[in-house]
Amino acid sequence: MKIFDKKRLPYNLRILGSHIFKNSFNPFSLKSRLFSPDKVSDFFIWSPNFEKIEFIAENINALVSGKVQEVVHNFIFYNSSGEFIREYKYETKEFFSKIILPTNISRDKYISFLHFANSKSSLKDILKKVGTKKKLKISKQSRGYTIFSAKKGFIGSTVHGNLGGITSNNEKTLKQRSLFIYTPAYLFSHENIYELVFNNPTDRNLLIKVTSLSSQNLREIIIKPMGTDFIQIKNFEGGINIESKLPICRPFIFKNSPPSNLGFDVFHG
Amino acid sequence: MTCYFPIPPSIKESNLEDKILGSLTLLNFPNNFKKSNQKKIYKGNIFLGIYILEKNSWKLLKVFKIAYKEFKEIEREKLNISDNEMAVVVISKNNNFPSSCTNLPNPSSLRIDESPIAERASYNFSYQGKQTSFQGEYPKKMASLSKASFFGFDTIKGLKTNGKIINFILFINLNNCSERQSNDIINIYDPKKKNILFELKTRENMISVHNLSLLYSKINNKTLFLSSKSKAYIALILSIDLETYNLSLEHTHPPAEMAIGMDRHLIVKPIKNNWVI
């Protein structure tokens, strides 16, 4: 028999308890957990290396309400140093839209962008309309997919976003904690050239160190808030460790990016 | 949270000279941990028990050993099993797998603390030397569900103006009980009209592979929805370009990923009420 059921505690008390006992593992700030923002975005990658980049945007409000609803998909681009470049807007009523992103945004090899689906009603309002009565601790999360095509006629390679937790007011809900290691279960091959692309969704500079599984130092980078950088891996066989203060620090792995014709792939490391 | 790792299928298609080959790469090292905890890392061998379904039982087909920090790539073609029968990897720190069982053994975990990234393996598909991958797992909790449903969408399918592309959709269902093998239907429908266009046959404890390009020969760039009223699936879309042989692979998000916060689960019910038909 369960004597103590933490689910019966008030929500804020559970958050505070978790903050005291497990905070060092939680990627999100205490503030964002207590006061859920309306919406947050993952942090996505754009690159001028590709002739075509598409984005699959979800109209979450329409999916929850069950009917088509107008939405403005707003894309906000930041250069590799984390400075705002421009916005791009796309209006639709569709549940899912495959949107071709502009091609001339930056000359930086990799940059990052946010995506927000802006509607008249908030997700919380729509959930109340469909019968949810309680005061909600929920944020709509943009988790779209980006499709990278080396040439316009080729099929693209698809990857979902990196955990971003960035609000539409540009508040950062992710926090850097103590040092974490992330090791993708991926065997790098010396026949291929990889670019591990990282972005920084926090409000402090982010140091990332990549070593081999045998602790050979491969490279370190420092990324400014909202910035993007990459580490190239070539002539290397084996696994890697990624060390940073982000509990979740997963790179986008671009394998054989164009102009290479060895077989392009992009995936979430 | 511990995980099972179903072995991806190999795919034979009349438009392709060779098979698309499925494989799984595992590593004897924890995926994610706090650096200050690294002394706790298990440094012994791990064993990978590969189970297949034989009538109503899980049968142990093979055991592989992996040393600390070593990788093992498990290629379906080398297991001498059919292209898409269910074969699942169970990780254990001891080589004491039962040779036959009704419920899959509990998998061991390499996790050493509460770091947030789940244990994963690389799911790979390759064709004539080109390979696509993603990091995935099948949570034990999901393999223990007695009742579930599924909602997905096909927007990540590849499109090409000259049509020289094949899109496959893969539905993975794993239940740790070998006796669970009931048939199921996944409805594919237009979300605006809610008219069912196709019914795809699937089954519990199976990876079913369907050629969407063949099915969709008269449908253009529309997003169609996918649903099942009775089973949960991990749905993957695999695309191959018939000119360059480039491959693309991604999974569809479950609805719970469309929100974060303590009440994120509240988004699932209305979405499933609307779209599981």
mmCIF file of N, CA and C in Angstrom, chain B residues 183-243:
data_model
loop_
_atom_site.group_PDB
_atom_site.id
_atom_site.type_symbol
_atom_site.label_atom_id
_atom_site.label_comp_id
_atom_site.label_asym_id
_atom_site.label_seq_id
_atom_site.Cartn_x
_atom_site.Cartn_y
_atom_site.Cartn_z
ATOM 1 N N ASN B 183 -4.762 -8.824 -34.119
ATOM 2 C CA ASN B 183 -4.682 -7.967 -35.306
ATOM 3 C C ASN B 183 -5.251 -6.586 -35.010
ATOM 4 N N ASP B 184 -4.838 -5.640 -35.802
ATOM 5 C CA ASP B 184 -5.339 -4.274 -35.640
ATOM 6 C C ASP B 184 -5.394 -3.609 -37.016
ATOM 7 N N ILE B 185 -6.114 -2.497 -37.074
ATOM 8 C CA ILE B 185 -6.217 -1.713 -38.312
ATOM 9 C C ILE B 185 -5.814 -0.283 -37.995
ATOM 10 N N ILE B 186 -4.974 0.273 -38.826
ATOM 11 C CA ILE B 186 -4.678 1.709 -38.724
ATOM 12 C C ILE B 186 -5.419 2.419 -39.845
ATOM 13 N N ASN B 187 -6.229 3.385 -39.464
ATOM 14 C CA ASN B 187 -6.983 4.158 -40.451
ATOM 15 C C ASN B 187 -6.146 5.325 -40.942
ATOM 16 N N ILE B 188 -6.138 5.520 -42.245
ATOM 17 C CA ILE B 188 -5.493 6.707 -42.826
ATOM 18 C C ILE B 188 -6.610 7.548 -43.421
ATOM 19 N N TYR B 189 -6.689 8.809 -43.007
ATOM 20 C CA TYR B 189 -7.840 9.600 -43.437
ATOM 21 C C TYR B 189 -7.478 11.065 -43.640
ATOM 22 N N ASP B 190 -8.357 11.717 -44.387
ATOM 23 C CA ASP B 190 -8.227 13.155 -44.629
ATOM 24 C C ASP B 190 -8.808 13.886 -43.417
ATOM 25 N N PRO B 191 -8.002 14.704 -42.718
ATOM 26 C CA PRO B 191 -8.503 15.308 -41.471
ATOM 27 C C PRO B 191 -9.672 16.272 -41.686
ATOM 28 N N LYS B 192 -9.788 16.837 -42.890
ATOM 29 C CA LYS B 192 -10.873 17.814 -43.100
ATOM 30 C C LYS B 192 -12.204 17.119 -43.333
ATOM 31 N N LYS B 193 -12.168 15.981 -44.019
ATOM 32 C CA LYS B 193 -13.430 15.278 -44.300
ATOM 33 C C LYS B 193 -13.650 14.101 -43.355
ATOM 34 N N LYS B 194 -12.619 13.686 -42.705
ATOM 35 C CA LYS B 194 -12.641 12.509 -41.819
ATOM 36 C C LYS B 194 -13.131 11.252 -42.547
ATOM 37 N N ASN B 195 -12.875 11.191 -43.824
ATOM 38 C CA ASN B 195 -13.229 9.979 -44.578
ATOM 39 C C ASN B 195 -12.013 9.058 -44.635
ATOM 40 N N ILE B 196 -12.237 7.816 -44.287
ATOM 41 C CA ILE B 196 -11.117 6.872 -44.246
ATOM 42 C C ILE B 196 -10.738 6.487 -45.676
ATOM 43 N N LEU B 197 -9.482 6.722 -46.029
ATOM 44 C CA LEU B 197 -9.007 6.452 -47.386
ATOM 45 C C LEU B 197 -8.349 5.073 -47.486
ATOM 46 N N PHE B 198 -7.661 4.699 -46.444
ATOM 47 C CA PHE B 198 -6.960 3.409 -46.452
ATOM 48 C C PHE B 198 -7.018 2.791 -45.067
ATOM 49 N N GLU B 199 -7.026 1.469 -45.065
ATOM 50 C CA GLU B 199 -6.919 0.738 -43.796
ATOM 51 C C GLU B 199 -5.688 -0.150 -43.883
ATOM 52 N N LEU B 200 -4.770 0.046 -42.966
ATOM 53 C CA LEU B 200 -3.539 -0.752 -42.994
ATOM 54 C C LEU B 200 -3.598 -1.812 -41.909
ATOM 55 N N LYS B 201 -3.272 -3.037 -42.305
ATOM 56 C CA LYS B 201 -3.306 -4.129 -41.333
ATOM 57 C C LYS B 201 -2.018 -4.133 -40.508
ATOM 58 N N THR B 202 -2.197 -4.213 -39.206
ATOM 59 C CA THR B 202 -1.045 -4.330 -38.315
ATOM 60 C C THR B 202 -1.368 -5.403 -37.283
ATOM 61 N N ARG B 203 -0.427 -5.612 -36.388
ATOM 62 C CA ARG B 203 -0.643 -6.626 -35.362
ATOM 63 C C ARG B 203 0.205 -6.284 -34.149
ATOM 64 N N GLU B 204 -0.235 -6.739 -33.005
ATOM 65 C CA GLU B 204 0.605 -6.596 -31.813
ATOM 66 C C GLU B 204 1.862 -7.430 -32.003
ATOM 67 N N ASN B 205 2.945 -6.954 -31.405
ATOM 68 C CA ASN B 205 4.238 -7.633 -31.493
ATOM 69 C C ASN B 205 4.672 -7.867 -32.940
ATOM 70 N N MET B 206 4.606 -6.802 -33.686
ATOM 71 C CA MET B 206 5.046 -6.882 -35.078
ATOM 72 C C MET B 206 5.539 -5.503 -35.537
ATOM 73 N N ILE B 207 6.452 -5.522 -36.496
ATOM 74 C CA ILE B 207 6.811 -4.277 -37.189
ATOM 75 C C ILE B 207 6.173 -4.394 -38.562
ATOM 76 N N SER B 208 5.136 -3.607 -38.803
ATOM 77 C CA SER B 208 4.506 -3.708 -40.119
ATOM 78 C C SER B 208 5.031 -2.593 -41.010
ATOM 79 N N VAL B 209 5.331 -2.961 -42.235
ATOM 80 C CA VAL B 209 5.943 -2.025 -43.193
ATOM 81 C C VAL B 209 4.974 -1.847 -44.356
ATOM 82 N N HIS B 210 4.676 -0.602 -44.715
ATOM 83 C CA HIS B 210 3.731 -0.333 -45.801
ATOM 84 C C HIS B 210 4.352 0.669 -46.768
ATOM 85 N N ASN B 211 4.173 0.391 -48.044
ATOM 86 C CA ASN B 211 4.682 1.294 -49.083
ATOM 87 C C ASN B 211 3.634 2.381 -49.324
ATOM 88 N N LEU B 212 3.896 3.576 -48.761
ATOM 89 C CA LEU B 212 2.914 4.670 -48.890
ATOM 90 C C LEU B 212 2.823 5.166 -50.326
ATOM 91 N N SER B 213 3.935 5.129 -51.044
ATOM 92 C CA SER B 213 3.940 5.667 -52.412
ATOM 93 C C SER B 213 3.005 4.867 -53.302
ATOM 94 N N LEU B 214 2.972 3.570 -53.090
ATOM 95 C CA LEU B 214 2.093 2.697 -53.852
ATOM 96 C C LEU B 214 0.636 2.991 -53.504
ATOM 97 N N LEU B 215 0.421 3.185 -52.216
ATOM 98 C CA LEU B 215 -0.926 3.428 -51.707
ATOM 99 C C LEU B 215 -1.458 4.789 -52.155
ATOM 100 N N TYR B 216 -0.546 5.768 -52.198
ATOM 101 C CA TYR B 216 -0.944 7.163 -52.402
ATOM 102 C C TYR B 216 -0.798 7.593 -53.856
ATOM 103 N N SER B 217 -0.805 6.669 -54.811
ATOM 104 C CA SER B 217 -0.430 7.053 -56.167
ATOM 105 C C SER B 217 -1.264 8.222 -56.700
ATOM 106 N N LYS B 218 -2.487 8.401 -56.200
ATOM 107 C CA LYS B 218 -3.303 9.508 -56.709
ATOM 108 C C LYS B 218 -3.425 10.664 -55.713
ATOM 109 N N ILE B 219 -2.662 10.613 -54.648
ATOM 110 C CA ILE B 219 -2.752 11.695 -53.649
ATOM 111 C C ILE B 219 -1.472 12.509 -53.708
ATOM 112 N N ASN B 220 -1.627 13.811 -53.791
ATOM 113 C CA ASN B 220 -0.439 14.642 -53.885
ATOM 114 C C ASN B 220 0.070 15.048 -52.515
ATOM 115 N N ASN B 221 0.275 16.323 -52.373
ATOM 116 C CA ASN B 221 0.986 16.821 -51.195
ATOM 117 C C ASN B 221 0.076 17.018 -49.978
ATOM 118 N N LYS B 222 -0.876 16.154 -49.765
ATOM 119 C CA LYS B 222 -1.806 16.323 -48.644
ATOM 120 C C LYS B 222 -1.253 15.677 -47.388
ATOM 121 N N THR B 223 -1.566 16.285 -46.240
ATOM 122 C CA THR B 223 -1.255 15.602 -44.985
ATOM 123 C C THR B 223 -2.437 14.723 -44.626
ATOM 124 N N LEU B 224 -2.159 13.455 -44.400
ATOM 125 C CA LEU B 224 -3.206 12.539 -43.948
ATOM 126 C C LEU B 224 -2.913 12.157 -42.500
ATOM 127 N N PHE B 225 -3.986 11.857 -41.766
ATOM 128 C CA PHE B 225 -3.830 11.466 -40.371
ATOM 129 C C PHE B 225 -3.913 9.946 -40.257
ATOM 130 N N LEU B 226 -3.298 9.432 -39.207
ATOM 131 C CA LEU B 226 -3.231 7.990 -38.972
ATOM 132 C C LEU B 226 -3.761 7.727 -37.576
ATOM 133 N N SER B 227 -4.587 6.703 -37.418
ATOM 134 C CA SER B 227 -5.061 6.434 -36.054
ATOM 135 C C SER B 227 -5.417 4.975 -35.851
ATOM 136 N N SER B 228 -5.283 4.562 -34.597
ATOM 137 C CA SER B 228 -5.751 3.240 -34.167
ATOM 138 C C SER B 228 -6.485 3.418 -32.844
ATOM 139 N N LYS B 229 -7.607 2.735 -32.719
ATOM 140 C CA LYS B 229 -8.386 2.863 -31.483
ATOM 141 C C LYS B 229 -7.894 1.933 -30.380
ATOM 142 N N SER B 230 -7.059 0.966 -30.737
ATOM 143 C CA SER B 230 -6.798 -0.047 -29.711
ATOM 144 C C SER B 230 -5.335 -0.361 -29.406
ATOM 145 N N LYS B 231 -4.414 0.146 -30.195
ATOM 146 C CA LYS B 231 -3.006 -0.200 -29.946
ATOM 147 C C LYS B 231 -2.131 1.050 -30.030
ATOM 148 N N ALA B 232 -0.975 0.972 -29.355
ATOM 149 C CA ALA B 232 0.008 2.062 -29.438
ATOM 150 C C ALA B 232 1.120 1.647 -30.405
ATOM 151 N N TYR B 233 1.637 2.608 -31.109
ATOM 152 C CA TYR B 233 2.710 2.319 -32.064
ATOM 153 C C TYR B 233 3.769 3.413 -32.006
ATOM 154 N N ILE B 234 4.986 3.041 -32.370
ATOM 155 C CA ILE B 234 5.975 4.041 -32.771
ATOM 156 C C ILE B 234 5.944 4.014 -34.291
ATOM 157 N N ALA B 235 5.676 5.168 -34.894
ATOM 158 C CA ALA B 235 5.568 5.228 -36.360
ATOM 159 C C ALA B 235 6.800 5.924 -36.926
ATOM 160 N N LEU B 236 7.421 5.271 -37.896
ATOM 161 C CA LEU B 236 8.593 5.847 -38.562
ATOM 162 C C LEU B 236 8.279 6.010 -40.031
ATOM 163 N N ILE B 237 8.766 7.084 -40.617
ATOM 164 C CA ILE B 237 8.650 7.212 -42.068
ATOM 165 C C ILE B 237 10.050 7.163 -42.661
ATOM 166 N N LEU B 238 10.239 6.229 -43.580
ATOM 167 C CA LEU B 238 11.530 6.028 -44.248
ATOM 168 C C LEU B 238 11.330 6.345 -45.721
ATOM 169 N N SER B 239 12.153 7.240 -46.263
ATOM 170 C CA SER B 239 12.040 7.608 -47.675
ATOM 171 C C SER B 239 13.346 7.280 -48.389
ATOM 172 N N ILE B 240 13.227 6.842 -49.632
ATOM 173 C CA ILE B 240 14.432 6.594 -50.445
ATOM 174 C C ILE B 240 14.262 7.250 -51.803
ATOM 175 N N ASP B 241 15.297 7.971 -52.207
ATOM 176 C CA ASP B 241 15.323 8.627 -53.508
ATOM 177 C C ASP B 241 15.862 7.606 -54.519
ATOM 178 N N LEU B 242 15.078 7.298 -55.532
ATOM 179 C CA LEU B 242 15.472 6.232 -56.449
ATOM 180 C C LEU B 242 16.567 6.654 -57.434
ATOM 181 N N GLU B 243 16.900 7.952 -57.460
ATOM 182 C CA GLU B 243 18.001 8.389 -58.329
ATOM 183 C C GLU B 243 19.322 8.428 -57.569
#
